[in-house]
């Protein structure tokens, strides 16, 4: 079996062999730029890991892993534009480096290119791959819409928040694993289990992200502590706090949140104080462990020797233990 | 065989049976709105006509016709946002009625939904349908990018302009026909011929649009005469004029085009005068006939009884003879 690092290298080599430079060059430049931003390639690599887990030929899963990475990149380009985020992976986002029109169009073209790679599959598997792929794309849109809705709402229920991150983040983890398993010819039952593993790990991954924003070490996490608070982002911490707070703390939370006059440090300090009093760090930690454990249980249920599951188990653990 | 009106009704009935109202409703409302804008449904109807031409079962082509219409709607929503066009089919465009974020996201979701309908095909036909579909989507992006590039350029060559409208407009006509033919089981040769017919008719269709903007009757065409000139759009008329003009007229054209101080009526009048002196109306008419004839020749080459081709032939003629 392959390690994460080996699969990362194999995927990166495969990616480098593709050419995305076509005409008109104005359209393809941001596509090349966006694909070159080297994140952790988590999604394509876990697709390959799932294929490997079920004894599949990872070469056959490479185009699908690539399709997933392109789909992911497409959502990032459009989301960054909608959220007006200037920086990603330490570099300017597409709309910032070029303009909004280009971000729209390059995203659209990436979406079409992603579908092109799904075609590199065995014909009998194509309908199912496409079905999963379409559903995932649509759910990503739905999750982003919920996120946009939350911006306009004062109050957000915990369940709504969890549904939003499931759609916006977790589903793509689940799908990546499921498609890898599908290519390997895994049974329907096992595909469902690996998908559920991905959903739960994806949920804990996002909650960890929310947690690190305020409780991570700035030097390690690489983002400014409390940035989500300054951006008025309703993260799990805030939504959990609203849910746990009594009437008084609740009204302070609601009034502080969209506060614009307060100095930045003061705003972060005040909200963190309420979070601390409510024990939000611990609650979030518990939620993260809860999802992680649920994910691991799904992995347990897959009838394969334990050692085959080890790479995915380790990865999930690493994703949750990370400090950045 | 079916008439255009019959197929329009069959398609409309099929469309009405679909439900696009899901959650979050903020995302699906603009999708429902956009689909309900009743254009001529040209693209899906010609897909059905091509299926009918080759003796196929049009019921089988209905989901593909729908996929094409959704793809078309997706491009309209994003293009209207990029071009900042406030009105389409006499109603507010999506970005105007809601906002930019929603136009981006609803467009993306429509794109994914379009792919969902391609799945309603026979498995052995799916790879080919998808391949055509992806290519078309990508070419639409490329065409739109060329169009955006033209906005920034002073000079545009005739060939570049023709390539732009081929990608942005004509390809979707060709594809609609080809997919209809494919579903009917037409031969590769016949599919190519019907595609080429569509490309050429699509080209003449767009040139007619350019012509009507300045030489159509305002009351009939429904748009203000000369609107393209006021929008600084480099249409065929302008590009042809640049190509036909001597040095003096050319420099007047180039300097007038981005002129902002001139009263609107004066600007239209001045440019029209140059176009008239150069005989642009006639040249454009000739180009339209040229493409139309070339398209008809492709139709001639399809080895089927002439009466089967009559509906498509009539439609092409009607599209070009239109006054609006």
Coordinates of C-alpha atoms in Angstrom, one line a residue:
Chain A
X1 CA 0.0 0.0 0.0
X2 CA 1.0 3.6 -0.6
X3 CA 1.7 6.2 2.0
X4 CA 0.2 9.7 1.9
X5 CA 3.5 11.2 0.8
X6 CA 3.9 8.6 -2.0
X7 CA 0.3 9.3 -3.3
X8 CA 0.9 13.1 -3.0
X9 CA 4.0 12.7 -5.3
X10 CA 2.2 10.4 -7.7
X11 CA -0.7 12.8 -7.9
X12 CA 1.6 15.9 -8.3
X13 CA 3.5 14.2 -11.1
X14 CA 0.3 13.3 -12.9
X15 CA -0.9 16.9 -12.5
X16 CA 2.3 18.3 -13.9
X17 CA 1.8 16.2 -17.1
X18 CA -1.5 18.0 -17.8
X19 CA -1.5 21.0 -20.0
X20 CA -4.0 23.8 -19.1
X21 CA -2.5 26.4 -21.3
X22 CA -4.8 27.1 -24.2
X23 CA -6.3 30.0 -26.0
X24 CA -7.5 32.6 -25.2
X25 CA -4.6 32.8 -22.8
X26 CA -6.4 35.4 -20.6
X27 CA -8.8 32.6 -19.7
X28 CA -6.3 29.9 -19.0
X29 CA -3.7 31.9 -17.1
X30 CA -5.8 32.1 -13.9
X31 CA -6.6 28.4 -14.3
X32 CA -3.0 27.4 -14.4
X33 CA -2.3 29.8 -11.5
X34 CA -5.0 28.4 -9.4
X35 CA -4.1 24.8 -10.0
X36 CA -0.4 25.5 -9.2
X37 CA -1.3 26.8 -5.7
X38 CA 0.0 23.9 -3.8
X39 CA -2.3 23.1 -1.0
X40 CA -2.1 19.7 0.7
X41 CA -4.0 18.1 -2.2
X42 CA -6.0 16.4 0.5
X43 CA -9.0 15.5 -1.6
X44 CA -7.3 13.9 -4.5
X45 CA -4.9 12.1 -2.3
X46 CA -7.7 10.6 -0.1
X47 CA -9.4 9.5 -3.3
X48 CA -6.3 7.6 -4.2
X49 CA -6.0 6.2 -0.7
X50 CA -9.6 4.9 -0.8
X51 CA -8.8 3.2 -4.1
X52 CA -5.7 1.7 -2.6
X53 CA -7.6 0.6 0.5
X54 CA -10.0 -1.5 -1.6
X55 CA -7.1 -3.0 -3.6
X56 CA -7.8 -0.9 -6.7
X57 CA -5.3 0.3 -9.3
X58 CA -4.5 3.8 -8.3
X59 CA -3.6 4.7 -11.9
X60 CA -7.2 4.3 -12.9
X61 CA -8.3 6.6 -10.1
X62 CA -5.8 9.4 -11.1
X63 CA -8.1 11.2 -13.6
X64 CA -11.0 11.1 -11.1
X65 CA -8.7 12.4 -8.3
X66 CA -7.8 15.2 -10.7
X67 CA -11.4 15.9 -11.6
X68 CA -12.1 16.3 -7.8
X69 CA -9.2 18.7 -7.4
X70 CA -10.4 20.8 -10.3
X71 CA -13.9 20.8 -8.9
X72 CA -12.5 21.9 -5.6
X73 CA -10.4 24.7 -7.2
X74 CA -13.5 25.9 -9.1
X75 CA -15.4 26.3 -5.9
X76 CA -12.5 28.1 -4.3
X77 CA -12.2 30.6 -7.1
X78 CA -16.0 31.4 -7.0
X79 CA -16.2 31.4 -3.2
X80 CA -13.2 33.7 -2.8
X81 CA -14.9 36.1 -5.1
X82 CA -18.2 35.9 -3.3
X83 CA -16.5 36.2 0.1
X84 CA -14.1 38.9 -1.2
X85 CA -11.2 37.0 0.3
X86 CA -7.9 38.5 -1.0
X87 CA -5.5 35.7 0.0
X88 CA -5.4 32.0 -0.3
X89 CA -2.4 29.7 0.4
X90 CA -0.4 32.9 1.0
X91 CA -1.1 34.2 -2.5
X92 CA -3.5 36.6 -4.1
X93 CA -6.9 35.0 -5.0
X94 CA -7.9 35.0 -8.7
X95 CA -10.4 37.9 -8.5
X96 CA -7.9 40.0 -6.7
X97 CA -5.0 39.3 -9.0
X98 CA -7.2 39.7 -12.1
X99 CA -10.8 40.8 -11.7
X100 CA -14.3 39.5 -11.0
X101 CA -15.2 38.7 -14.6
X102 CA -12.1 36.5 -14.9
X103 CA -12.8 34.8 -11.6
X104 CA -16.3 33.9 -12.8
X105 CA -15.2 32.7 -16.2
X106 CA -12.0 30.9 -15.2
X107 CA -14.1 29.1 -12.5
X108 CA -16.7 28.1 -15.0
X109 CA -14.1 26.8 -17.4
X110 CA -12.5 24.8 -14.5
X111 CA -15.8 23.3 -13.7
X112 CA -16.2 22.1 -17.4
X113 CA -12.6 20.8 -17.3
X114 CA -13.3 18.8 -14.2
X115 CA -16.1 17.0 -16.0
X116 CA -13.7 16.3 -18.8
X117 CA -11.6 14.2 -16.5
X118 CA -14.5 12.2 -15.2
X119 CA -14.8 10.9 -18.7
X120 CA -11.5 9.1 -18.3
X121 CA -13.3 6.2 -16.6
X122 CA -14.7 2.8 -17.6
X123 CA -17.9 3.4 -19.4
X124 CA -19.9 1.2 -16.9
X125 CA -18.7 3.3 -14.0
X126 CA -19.2 6.7 -15.7
X127 CA -23.0 7.2 -14.8
X128 CA -22.4 6.5 -11.2
X129 CA -19.3 8.7 -11.0
X130 CA -21.2 11.5 -12.7
X131 CA -24.1 11.2 -10.5
X132 CA -21.9 11.5 -7.4
X133 CA -20.0 14.4 -9.0
X134 CA -23.1 16.4 -9.9
X135 CA -24.6 15.9 -6.5
X136 CA -21.4 17.1 -4.8
X137 CA -21.2 20.2 -7.0
X138 CA -24.8 21.1 -6.3
X139 CA -24.3 20.5 -2.5
X140 CA -21.3 22.7 -2.6
X141 CA -23.4 25.5 -4.1
X142 CA -26.2 24.9 -1.5
X143 CA -23.6 25.0 1.4
X144 CA -22.2 28.2 0.1
X145 CA -25.7 29.7 -0.2
X146 CA -26.4 28.8 3.4
X147 CA -23.1 30.4 4.4
X148 CA -24.2 33.6 2.6
X149 CA -27.6 33.4 4.2
X150 CA -25.9 33.2 7.7
X151 CA -24.1 36.5 7.0
X152 CA -27.4 38.3 6.9
X153 CA -28.9 36.5 9.9
X154 CA -28.2 37.5 13.5
X155 CA -29.0 34.1 14.9
X156 CA -27.8 30.8 13.5
X157 CA -28.9 27.4 15.0
X158 CA -26.3 24.8 15.7
X159 CA -28.0 22.3 13.4
X160 CA -28.1 24.7 10.5
X161 CA -24.5 25.5 11.0
X162 CA -23.6 21.8 11.0
X163 CA -25.7 21.2 7.8
X164 CA -23.9 24.1 6.1
X165 CA -20.4 22.8 6.8
X166 CA -21.5 19.3 5.8
X167 CA -22.6 20.6 2.4
X168 CA -19.8 23.1 1.9
X169 CA -16.9 21.1 3.2
X170 CA -17.6 17.5 4.4
X171 CA -19.4 16.2 1.3
X172 CA -16.3 16.7 -0.9
X173 CA -14.3 14.6 1.5
X174 CA -16.9 11.9 1.4
X175 CA -17.2 12.0 -2.3
X176 CA -13.4 11.9 -2.9
X177 CA -13.2 8.7 -0.9
X178 CA -16.4 7.2 -2.4
X179 CA -15.2 7.8 -6.0
X180 CA -11.8 6.2 -5.2
X181 CA -13.6 3.2 -3.7
X182 CA -15.9 3.0 -6.7
X183 CA -13.0 2.9 -9.1
X184 CA -11.5 0.1 -7.1
X185 CA -14.8 -1.8 -7.4
X186 CA -15.8 -1.7 -3.8
X187 CA -19.3 -2.9 -2.8
X188 CA -22.1 -0.5 -2.4
X189 CA -22.1 -1.0 1.4
X190 CA -18.3 -0.3 1.7
X191 CA -18.7 2.8 -0.5
X192 CA -21.4 4.1 1.9
X193 CA -19.1 3.4 4.9
X194 CA -16.1 5.1 3.4
X195 CA -18.3 8.1 2.4
X196 CA -19.7 8.3 5.9
X197 CA -16.1 8.1 7.3
X198 CA -15.2 11.1 5.0
X199 CA -18.3 13.1 6.0
X200 CA -17.5 12.8 9.7
X201 CA -13.8 13.4 9.3
X202 CA -14.6 16.4 7.1
X203 CA -16.9 17.8 9.8
X204 CA -14.2 17.5 12.5
X205 CA -11.7 19.0 10.0
X206 CA -13.9 22.1 9.6
X207 CA -14.6 22.4 13.3
X208 CA -10.8 22.2 14.0
X209 CA -10.4 25.0 11.5
X210 CA -12.9 27.1 13.4
X211 CA -11.2 26.3 16.7
X212 CA -7.7 27.1 15.5
X213 CA -8.8 30.6 14.3
X214 CA -9.2 31.7 17.9
X215 CA -7.4 29.1 20.0
X216 CA -4.5 28.3 17.7
X217 CA -1.0 29.8 18.0
X218 CA -0.8 32.7 15.6
X219 CA 2.8 31.9 14.6
X220 CA 1.9 28.2 13.8
X221 CA -1.6 28.6 12.3
X222 CA -0.4 31.3 10.0
X223 CA -3.6 33.3 10.2
X224 CA -4.2 36.1 12.6
X225 CA -5.8 35.0 15.8
X226 CA -9.5 35.9 15.9
X227 CA -9.7 36.8 12.2
X228 CA -13.1 35.1 11.9
X229 CA -14.4 37.3 14.6
X230 CA -13.2 40.4 12.8
X231 CA -14.8 39.1 9.6
X232 CA -18.1 38.6 11.5
X233 CA -18.0 35.0 10.5
X234 CA -20.5 32.8 12.3
X235 CA -18.2 29.9 13.1
X236 CA -19.0 26.9 15.3
X237 CA -17.5 28.7 18.3
X238 CA -20.0 31.6 17.9
X239 CA -23.0 29.4 17.1
X240 CA -22.2 27.0 20.0
X241 CA -21.8 30.0 22.3
X242 CA -25.2 31.4 21.3
X243 CA -26.7 28.0 21.9
X244 CA -25.0 27.6 25.3
X245 CA -25.4 31.1 26.6
X246 CA -28.0 32.4 29.1
X247 CA -30.2 35.3 28.1
X248 CA -27.6 37.9 29.3
X249 CA -24.5 36.5 27.6
X250 CA -26.6 35.8 24.5
X251 CA -27.7 39.4 24.1
X252 CA -24.1 40.5 24.6
X253 CA -22.9 38.1 21.9
X254 CA -25.6 39.3 19.5
X255 CA -24.8 42.9 20.1
X256 CA -21.0 42.5 20.0
X257 CA -21.0 40.5 16.8
X258 CA -21.7 43.1 14.3
X259 CA -20.0 45.8 16.4
X260 CA -17.9 48.1 14.2
X261 CA -16.7 50.8 16.5
X262 CA -14.8 48.6 18.9
X263 CA -11.0 48.4 18.4
X264 CA -10.1 45.1 16.8
X265 CA -8.2 43.7 19.8
X266 CA -10.9 44.7 22.1
X267 CA -13.6 43.0 20.1
X268 CA -11.6 39.7 20.0
X269 CA -10.8 39.9 23.7
X270 CA -14.5 40.6 24.7
X271 CA -15.9 37.7 22.6
X272 CA -13.1 35.3 23.7
X273 CA -13.9 36.2 27.3
X274 CA -17.5 35.1 26.8
X275 CA -16.5 32.0 24.9
X276 CA -14.1 31.1 27.8
X277 CA -16.8 31.6 30.4
X278 CA -19.1 29.3 28.5
X279 CA -16.3 26.7 28.0
X280 CA -16.6 26.9 24.2
X281 CA -13.0 25.6 23.5
X282 CA -13.8 22.4 25.4
X283 CA -17.2 22.0 23.8
X284 CA -15.7 22.4 20.4
X285 CA -13.0 19.9 21.2
X286 CA -15.6 17.5 22.2
X287 CA -17.6 18.0 19.0
X288 CA -14.4 17.4 17.0
X289 CA -13.7 14.2 18.9
X290 CA -17.3 13.1 18.5
X291 CA -17.2 13.4 14.7
X292 CA -13.8 11.9 14.5
X293 CA -14.9 8.9 16.6
X294 CA -18.0 8.4 14.6
X295 CA -15.9 8.5 11.4
X296 CA -13.5 5.9 12.9
X297 CA -16.4 3.6 13.7
X298 CA -17.5 3.7 10.1
X299 CA -13.9 2.7 9.1
X300 CA -14.1 -0.1 11.7
X301 CA -17.1 -1.5 10.0
X302 CA -15.4 -2.0 6.7
X303 CA -14.5 -5.7 6.5
X304 CA -10.8 -5.4 5.6
X305 CA -7.7 -6.2 7.6
X306 CA -6.9 -3.4 10.1
X307 CA -3.5 -2.7 8.6
X308 CA -5.1 -1.7 5.3
X309 CA -7.1 1.0 7.1
X310 CA -4.1 2.3 9.0
X311 CA -3.0 5.0 6.4
X312 CA -6.5 6.6 6.4
X313 CA -6.8 6.3 10.2
X314 CA -3.5 8.0 10.7
X315 CA -4.4 10.7 8.2
X316 CA -7.7 11.5 10.0
X317 CA -5.9 11.6 13.3
X318 CA -3.2 13.9 11.9
X319 CA -5.8 16.2 10.3
X320 CA -7.5 16.7 13.7
X321 CA -4.3 16.9 15.8
X322 CA -2.9 19.6 13.5
X323 CA -1.9 23.0 14.9
X324 CA -2.3 24.7 11.6
Chain B
X1 CA -42.6 14.5 -38.3
X2 CA -43.2 17.3 -35.9
X3 CA -43.5 21.0 -36.6
X4 CA -41.5 23.6 -34.6
X5 CA -44.6 24.6 -32.7
X6 CA -45.4 21.0 -31.7
X7 CA -41.9 20.4 -30.5
X8 CA -42.0 23.7 -28.6
X9 CA -45.1 22.6 -26.8
X10 CA -43.7 19.1 -26.1
X11 CA -40.6 20.7 -24.7
X12 CA -42.5 23.2 -22.6
X13 CA -44.7 20.5 -21.2
X14 CA -41.7 18.5 -20.3
X15 CA -40.0 21.5 -18.7
X16 CA -43.1 22.3 -16.6
X17 CA -43.0 18.8 -15.1
X18 CA -39.5 19.3 -13.6
X19 CA -39.2 20.7 -10.2
X20 CA -36.3 23.1 -9.5
X21 CA -37.6 24.3 -6.1
X22 CA -35.3 22.9 -3.4
X23 CA -33.5 24.3 -0.4
X24 CA -32.0 26.7 0.3
X25 CA -34.7 28.5 -1.5
X26 CA -32.5 31.6 -1.9
X27 CA -30.4 29.5 -4.4
X28 CA -33.2 27.9 -6.3
X29 CA -35.5 31.0 -6.7
X30 CA -33.3 32.6 -9.3
X31 CA -32.9 29.3 -11.1
X32 CA -36.7 28.9 -11.3
X33 CA -37.0 32.5 -12.4
X34 CA -34.3 32.2 -15.1
X35 CA -35.8 29.0 -16.5
X36 CA -39.3 30.4 -16.6
X37 CA -38.1 33.3 -18.9
X38 CA -39.8 32.2 -22.0
X39 CA -37.4 32.7 -24.9
X40 CA -37.9 30.9 -28.2
X41 CA -36.4 27.7 -26.7
X42 CA -34.5 27.6 -30.0
X43 CA -31.7 25.3 -28.8
X44 CA -33.7 22.5 -27.2
X45 CA -36.3 22.6 -30.0
X46 CA -33.6 22.2 -32.7
X47 CA -32.2 19.3 -30.7
X48 CA -35.6 17.6 -30.9
X49 CA -35.9 18.5 -34.6
X50 CA -32.5 16.9 -35.4
X51 CA -33.6 13.8 -33.5
X52 CA -36.8 13.7 -35.5
X53 CA -35.0 14.3 -38.7
X54 CA -33.0 11.1 -38.2
X55 CA -36.1 9.1 -37.2
X56 CA -35.3 9.0 -33.5
X57 CA -37.7 8.9 -30.6
X58 CA -37.9 12.5 -29.5
X59 CA -38.9 11.4 -26.0
X60 CA -35.4 10.1 -25.5
X61 CA -34.0 13.4 -26.6
X62 CA -36.1 15.4 -24.2
X63 CA -33.6 15.2 -21.2
X64 CA -30.8 16.2 -23.5
X65 CA -32.7 19.1 -24.9
X66 CA -33.4 20.2 -21.3
X67 CA -29.7 19.8 -20.4
X68 CA -28.9 22.1 -23.3
X69 CA -31.4 24.7 -22.3
X70 CA -30.1 24.7 -18.7
X71 CA -26.5 25.0 -20.0
X72 CA -27.7 28.0 -22.1
X73 CA -29.4 29.6 -19.1
X74 CA -26.3 29.2 -17.0
X75 CA -24.2 31.0 -19.6
X76 CA -26.8 33.8 -19.8
X77 CA -26.9 34.4 -16.1
X78 CA -23.1 34.6 -15.9
X79 CA -22.7 36.6 -19.1
X80 CA -25.3 39.1 -18.0
X81 CA -23.4 39.6 -14.8
X82 CA -20.1 40.1 -16.6
X83 CA -21.6 42.4 -19.2
X84 CA -23.7 44.2 -16.5
X85 CA -26.8 43.8 -18.7
X86 CA -29.9 44.7 -16.7
X87 CA -32.6 43.3 -18.9
X88 CA -33.2 40.0 -20.8
X89 CA -36.5 38.9 -22.4
X90 CA -38.0 42.2 -21.1
X91 CA -37.3 41.2 -17.4
X92 CA -34.6 42.0 -14.9
X93 CA -31.6 39.8 -15.1
X94 CA -30.7 37.6 -12.1
X95 CA -27.8 39.8 -10.9
X96 CA -30.0 42.9 -11.1
X97 CA -33.0 41.3 -9.4
X98 CA -30.9 39.7 -6.7
X99 CA -27.2 40.3 -6.6
X100 CA -23.8 39.3 -8.0
X101 CA -23.2 36.5 -5.5
X102 CA -26.5 34.9 -6.3
X103 CA -26.0 35.2 -10.0
X104 CA -22.6 33.4 -9.6
X105 CA -24.0 30.7 -7.4
X106 CA -27.3 30.1 -9.2
X107 CA -25.4 29.9 -12.5
X108 CA -23.0 27.3 -11.0
X109 CA -25.9 25.3 -9.7
X110 CA -27.7 25.4 -13.1
X111 CA -24.5 24.2 -14.7
X112 CA -24.4 21.2 -12.3
X113 CA -28.2 20.6 -12.9
X114 CA -27.6 20.6 -16.7
X115 CA -25.1 17.7 -16.3
X116 CA -27.6 15.9 -14.2
X117 CA -30.0 15.7 -17.2
X118 CA -27.3 14.4 -19.5
X119 CA -27.3 11.3 -17.3
X120 CA -30.8 10.5 -18.6
X121 CA -29.3 8.9 -21.6
X122 CA -28.4 5.4 -22.7
X123 CA -25.1 4.4 -21.0
X124 CA -23.3 3.7 -24.3
X125 CA -24.2 7.2 -25.5
X126 CA -23.3 9.0 -22.3
X127 CA -19.5 9.3 -22.9
X128 CA -20.0 10.9 -26.3
X129 CA -22.8 13.2 -25.1
X130 CA -20.7 14.4 -22.2
X131 CA -17.7 14.9 -24.4
X132 CA -19.7 17.2 -26.7
X133 CA -21.3 18.9 -23.7
X134 CA -18.0 19.6 -22.0
X135 CA -16.4 20.9 -25.1
X136 CA -19.4 23.2 -25.8
X137 CA -19.3 24.6 -22.2
X138 CA -15.6 25.3 -22.5
X139 CA -16.0 26.9 -25.9
X140 CA -18.7 29.2 -24.5
X141 CA -16.3 30.3 -21.9
X142 CA -13.6 30.9 -24.5
X143 CA -16.0 32.9 -26.7
X144 CA -17.0 35.0 -23.7
X145 CA -13.4 35.7 -22.8
X146 CA -12.6 36.7 -26.4
X147 CA -15.6 39.1 -26.2
X148 CA -14.3 40.5 -23.0
X149 CA -10.9 40.9 -24.6
X150 CA -12.4 42.8 -27.5
X151 CA -13.9 45.4 -25.1
X152 CA -10.3 46.4 -24.1
X153 CA -9.0 46.4 -27.6
X154 CA -9.4 49.3 -30.0
X155 CA -9.0 47.2 -33.1
X156 CA -10.6 43.8 -33.8
X157 CA -9.9 41.7 -36.8
X158 CA -12.8 40.2 -38.8
X159 CA -11.5 36.7 -38.4
X160 CA -11.2 37.1 -34.6
X161 CA -14.7 38.4 -34.5
X162 CA -16.1 35.5 -36.4
X163 CA -14.2 33.1 -34.2
X164 CA -15.6 34.7 -31.1
X165 CA -19.2 34.4 -32.3
X166 CA -18.6 30.9 -33.4
X167 CA -17.5 29.9 -29.9
X168 CA -19.9 32.1 -28.0
X169 CA -23.1 31.5 -30.1
X170 CA -22.8 29.1 -33.0
X171 CA -21.3 26.2 -31.2
X172 CA -24.3 25.7 -29.0
X173 CA -26.6 25.6 -32.1
X174 CA -24.3 23.0 -33.7
X175 CA -24.1 21.0 -30.5
X176 CA -27.9 21.0 -29.9
X177 CA -28.4 19.5 -33.4
X178 CA -25.6 17.0 -33.0
X179 CA -26.8 15.7 -29.7
X180 CA -30.3 15.3 -31.1
X181 CA -28.9 13.4 -34.0
X182 CA -26.7 11.3 -31.7
X183 CA -29.7 10.2 -29.6
X184 CA -31.4 9.2 -32.9
X185 CA -28.4 7.0 -33.7
X186 CA -27.3 9.1 -36.7
X187 CA -24.0 8.1 -38.3
X188 CA -20.8 10.0 -37.5
X189 CA -20.8 11.6 -40.9
X190 CA -24.4 12.8 -40.6
X191 CA -23.7 14.1 -37.1
X192 CA -20.9 16.2 -38.5
X193 CA -23.0 17.5 -41.3
X194 CA -25.9 18.6 -39.0
X195 CA -23.3 20.1 -36.6
X196 CA -21.9 22.1 -39.5
X197 CA -25.3 23.2 -40.6
X198 CA -25.9 24.5 -37.0
X199 CA -22.6 26.3 -36.9
X200 CA -23.3 28.2 -40.1
X201 CA -26.9 29.0 -39.3
X202 CA -25.7 30.1 -35.8
X203 CA -23.2 32.4 -37.4
X204 CA -25.8 34.0 -39.7
X205 CA -28.2 34.2 -36.7
X206 CA -25.7 36.3 -34.7
X207 CA -24.8 38.5 -37.7
X208 CA -28.5 39.2 -38.2
X209 CA -28.7 40.2 -34.6
X210 CA -25.8 42.6 -35.1
X211 CA -27.5 44.0 -38.2
X212 CA -30.9 44.5 -36.6
X213 CA -29.5 46.5 -33.8
X214 CA -28.7 49.4 -36.2
X215 CA -30.8 48.6 -39.3
X216 CA -33.9 47.0 -37.7
X217 CA -37.1 48.9 -37.0
X218 CA -37.1 49.9 -33.4
X219 CA -40.8 49.2 -32.9
X220 CA -40.4 45.7 -34.2
X221 CA -36.9 44.7 -32.9
X222 CA -37.8 45.7 -29.4
X223 CA -34.4 47.2 -28.6
X224 CA -33.4 50.7 -29.1
X225 CA -31.7 51.3 -32.5
X226 CA -28.0 51.7 -32.2
X227 CA -27.8 50.3 -28.6
X228 CA -24.7 48.3 -29.5
X229 CA -23.0 51.5 -30.5
X230 CA -23.9 53.2 -27.3
X231 CA -22.6 50.1 -25.4
X232 CA -19.3 50.3 -27.4
X233 CA -19.9 46.8 -28.5
X234 CA -17.7 45.7 -31.3
X235 CA -20.2 44.1 -33.5
X236 CA -19.8 42.7 -37.0
X237 CA -20.9 46.0 -38.4
X238 CA -18.0 47.8 -36.7
X239 CA -15.4 45.2 -37.3
X240 CA -16.4 45.0 -41.0
X241 CA -16.3 48.8 -41.3
X242 CA -12.8 48.9 -39.8
X243 CA -11.7 46.3 -42.3
X244 CA -13.3 48.0 -45.3
X245 CA -12.4 51.6 -44.4
X246 CA -9.6 53.6 -45.9
X247 CA -7.1 55.3 -43.5
X248 CA -9.3 58.4 -42.9
X249 CA -12.6 56.7 -42.2
X250 CA -10.7 54.2 -40.1
X251 CA -9.3 56.8 -37.9
X252 CA -12.7 58.4 -37.5
X253 CA -14.2 55.0 -36.6
X254 CA -11.5 54.3 -34.0
X255 CA -11.8 57.7 -32.4
X256 CA -15.6 57.9 -32.4
X257 CA -16.0 54.5 -30.9
X258 CA -15.1 55.2 -27.3
X259 CA -16.3 58.7 -27.5
X260 CA -18.2 59.6 -24.4
X261 CA -18.9 63.4 -24.8
X262 CA -21.0 63.1 -27.9
X263 CA -24.8 63.2 -27.4
X264 CA -26.2 59.6 -27.9
X265 CA -28.2 60.4 -31.1
X266 CA -25.2 62.2 -32.6
X267 CA -22.9 59.3 -32.0
X268 CA -25.3 56.8 -33.5
X269 CA -25.9 59.1 -36.5
X270 CA -22.2 59.7 -37.1
X271 CA -21.2 56.0 -37.0
X272 CA -24.2 55.0 -39.1
X273 CA -23.2 57.6 -41.7
X274 CA -19.7 56.0 -42.0
X275 CA -21.3 52.5 -42.1
X276 CA -23.6 53.7 -44.9
X277 CA -20.8 55.2 -46.9
X278 CA -18.9 51.9 -46.7
X279 CA -22.0 49.8 -47.6
X280 CA -21.9 47.9 -44.4
X281 CA -25.5 46.9 -44.4
X282 CA -25.1 45.2 -47.7
X283 CA -21.8 43.5 -46.8
X284 CA -23.4 42.2 -43.6
X285 CA -26.4 41.0 -45.5
X286 CA -24.1 39.2 -47.9
X287 CA -22.2 37.6 -45.0
X288 CA -25.5 36.4 -43.5
X289 CA -26.5 34.8 -46.8
X290 CA -23.1 33.3 -47.2
X291 CA -23.3 31.5 -43.9
X292 CA -26.9 30.5 -44.5
X293 CA -26.1 29.1 -47.9
X294 CA -23.2 27.2 -46.5
X295 CA -25.4 25.8 -43.8
X296 CA -28.0 24.7 -46.4
X297 CA -25.3 23.0 -48.4
X298 CA -24.5 20.9 -45.4
X299 CA -28.1 20.0 -45.0
X300 CA -28.2 19.1 -48.7
X301 CA -25.4 16.6 -48.1
X302 CA -27.4 14.6 -45.6
X303 CA -28.7 11.6 -47.4
X304 CA -32.4 11.8 -46.5
X305 CA -35.5 12.6 -48.4
X306 CA -35.8 16.4 -48.9
X307 CA -39.2 16.6 -47.1
X308 CA -37.6 15.4 -43.9
X309 CA -35.2 18.3 -44.0
X310 CA -38.0 20.8 -44.7
X311 CA -38.7 21.8 -41.1
X312 CA -35.1 22.6 -40.3
X313 CA -34.7 24.4 -43.6
X314 CA -37.7 26.5 -43.0
X315 CA -36.6 27.3 -39.5
X316 CA -33.2 28.5 -40.7
X317 CA -34.8 30.7 -43.3
X318 CA -37.2 32.1 -40.7
X319 CA -34.4 32.8 -38.3
X320 CA -32.6 34.8 -40.9
X321 CA -35.6 36.6 -42.3
X322 CA -36.8 37.8 -38.9
X323 CA -37.2 41.4 -38.1
X324 CA -36.7 41.0 -34.4

